[in-house]
mmCIF file of C-alpha atoms in Angstrom:
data_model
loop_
_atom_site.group_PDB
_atom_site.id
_atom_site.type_symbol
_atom_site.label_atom_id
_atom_site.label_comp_id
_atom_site.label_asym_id
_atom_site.label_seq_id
_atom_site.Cartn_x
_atom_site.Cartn_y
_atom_site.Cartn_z
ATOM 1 C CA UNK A 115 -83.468 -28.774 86.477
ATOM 2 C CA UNK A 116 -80.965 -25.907 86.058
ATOM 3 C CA UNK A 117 -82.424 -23.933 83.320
ATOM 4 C CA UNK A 118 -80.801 -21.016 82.043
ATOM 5 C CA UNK A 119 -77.551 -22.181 83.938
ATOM 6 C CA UNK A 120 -73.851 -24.303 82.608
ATOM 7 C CA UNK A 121 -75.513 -27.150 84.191
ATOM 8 C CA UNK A 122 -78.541 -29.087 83.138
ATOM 9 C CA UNK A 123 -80.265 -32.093 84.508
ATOM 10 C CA UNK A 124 -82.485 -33.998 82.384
ATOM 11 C CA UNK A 125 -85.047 -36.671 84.102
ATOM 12 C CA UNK A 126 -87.469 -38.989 82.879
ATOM 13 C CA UNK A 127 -87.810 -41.527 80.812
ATOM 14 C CA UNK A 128 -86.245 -42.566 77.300
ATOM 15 C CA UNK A 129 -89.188 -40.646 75.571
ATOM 16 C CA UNK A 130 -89.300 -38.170 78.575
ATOM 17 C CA UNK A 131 -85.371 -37.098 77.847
ATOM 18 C CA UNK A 132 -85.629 -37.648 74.217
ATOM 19 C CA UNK A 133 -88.004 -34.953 73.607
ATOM 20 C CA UNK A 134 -86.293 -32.565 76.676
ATOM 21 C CA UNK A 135 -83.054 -33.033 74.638
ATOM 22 C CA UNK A 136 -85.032 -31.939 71.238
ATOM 23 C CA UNK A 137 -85.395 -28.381 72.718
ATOM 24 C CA UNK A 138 -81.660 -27.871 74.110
ATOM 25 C CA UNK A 139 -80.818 -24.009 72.985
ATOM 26 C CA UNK A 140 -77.400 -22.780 73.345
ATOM 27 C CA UNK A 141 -78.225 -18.911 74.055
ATOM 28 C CA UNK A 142 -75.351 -17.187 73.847
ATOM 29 C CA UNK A 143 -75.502 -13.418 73.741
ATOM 30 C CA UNK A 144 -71.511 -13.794 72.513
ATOM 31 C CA UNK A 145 -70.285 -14.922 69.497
ATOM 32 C CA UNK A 146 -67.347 -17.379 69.603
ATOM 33 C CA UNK A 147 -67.276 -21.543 70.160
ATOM 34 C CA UNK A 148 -68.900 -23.478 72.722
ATOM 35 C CA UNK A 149 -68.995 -27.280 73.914
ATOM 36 C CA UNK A 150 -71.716 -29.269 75.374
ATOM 37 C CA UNK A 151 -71.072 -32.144 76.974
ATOM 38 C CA UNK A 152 -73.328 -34.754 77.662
ATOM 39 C CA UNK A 153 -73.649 -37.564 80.477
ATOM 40 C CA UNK A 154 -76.010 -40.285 80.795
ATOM 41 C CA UNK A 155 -76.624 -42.496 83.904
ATOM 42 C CA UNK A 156 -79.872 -45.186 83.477
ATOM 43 C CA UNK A 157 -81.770 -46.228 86.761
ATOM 44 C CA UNK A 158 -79.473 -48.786 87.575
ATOM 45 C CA UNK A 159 -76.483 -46.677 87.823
ATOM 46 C CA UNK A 160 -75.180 -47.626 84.154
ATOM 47 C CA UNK A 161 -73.799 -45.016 82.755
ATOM 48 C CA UNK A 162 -73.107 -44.097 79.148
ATOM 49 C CA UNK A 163 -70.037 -42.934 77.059
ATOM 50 C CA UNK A 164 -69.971 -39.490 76.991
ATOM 51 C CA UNK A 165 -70.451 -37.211 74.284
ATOM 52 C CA UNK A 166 -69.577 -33.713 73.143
ATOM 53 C CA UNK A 167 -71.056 -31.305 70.928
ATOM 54 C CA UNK A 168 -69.776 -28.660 69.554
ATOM 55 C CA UNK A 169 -71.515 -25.379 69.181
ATOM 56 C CA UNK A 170 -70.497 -22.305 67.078
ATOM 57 C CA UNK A 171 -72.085 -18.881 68.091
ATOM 58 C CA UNK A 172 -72.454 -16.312 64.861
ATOM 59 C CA UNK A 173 -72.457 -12.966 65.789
ATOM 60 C CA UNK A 174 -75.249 -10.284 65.014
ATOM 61 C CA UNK A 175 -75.680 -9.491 61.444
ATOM 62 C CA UNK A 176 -73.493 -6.258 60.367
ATOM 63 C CA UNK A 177 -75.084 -4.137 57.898
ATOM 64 C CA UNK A 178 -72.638 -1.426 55.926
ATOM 65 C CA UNK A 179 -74.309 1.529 53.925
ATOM 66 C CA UNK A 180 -73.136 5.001 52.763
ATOM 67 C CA UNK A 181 -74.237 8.137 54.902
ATOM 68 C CA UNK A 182 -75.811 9.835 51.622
ATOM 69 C CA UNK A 183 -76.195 8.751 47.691
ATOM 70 C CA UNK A 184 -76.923 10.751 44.856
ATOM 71 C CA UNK A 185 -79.326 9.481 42.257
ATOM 72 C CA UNK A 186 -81.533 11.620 38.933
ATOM 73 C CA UNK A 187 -85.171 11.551 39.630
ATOM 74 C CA UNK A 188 -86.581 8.806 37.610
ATOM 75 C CA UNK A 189 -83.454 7.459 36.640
ATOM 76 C CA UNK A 190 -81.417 3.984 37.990
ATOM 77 C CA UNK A 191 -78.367 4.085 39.930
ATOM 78 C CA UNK A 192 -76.131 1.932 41.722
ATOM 79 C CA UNK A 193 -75.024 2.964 45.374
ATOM 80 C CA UNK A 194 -72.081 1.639 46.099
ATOM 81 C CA UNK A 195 -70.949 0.403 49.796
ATOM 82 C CA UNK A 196 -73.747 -1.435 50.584
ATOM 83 C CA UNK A 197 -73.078 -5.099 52.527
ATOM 84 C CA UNK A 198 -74.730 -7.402 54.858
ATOM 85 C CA UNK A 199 -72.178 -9.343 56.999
ATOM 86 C CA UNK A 200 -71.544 -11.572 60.225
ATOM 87 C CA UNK A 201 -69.371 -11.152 62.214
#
């Protein structure tokens, strides 16, 4: 439960969590750090060191180009300015 909130709960067993835990997205629409943090109880009330992962958010790619470039017809040129970036 809690999908597409901070707070996840997970249910189930071992395989049943496994494969939930194989499809954890961090969706961030922000770039910047993140941790997840992880808790585990069993059905006896056990519960398991905790864990954290974490998560690094890359922003959007950033593309750079010049507003106009002259090249001859049928000739090569290099434009200059061009870049791909993230930010």
């Amino acid at each position: 439960t809690g999908s597409g909130s901070t707070a996840v709960t997970i249910q189930g067993s071992l395989a049943q969590v496994n494969a939930a835990l194989a499809t954890v997205t961090d969706a961030q629409s922000t770039a910047g750090t993140d941790t997840i943090r992880l808790a585990a109880l069993d059905s006896f009330g056990n519960a398991a060191a905790n864990a954290n992962v974490g998560v690094t958010v890359n922003g959007l790619p950033v593309l750079a180009a010049p507003a106009t470039a002259v090249v001859g017809v049928g000739k090569a040129g290099a434009i200059a300015g061009l870049s791909l970036s993230e930010t």
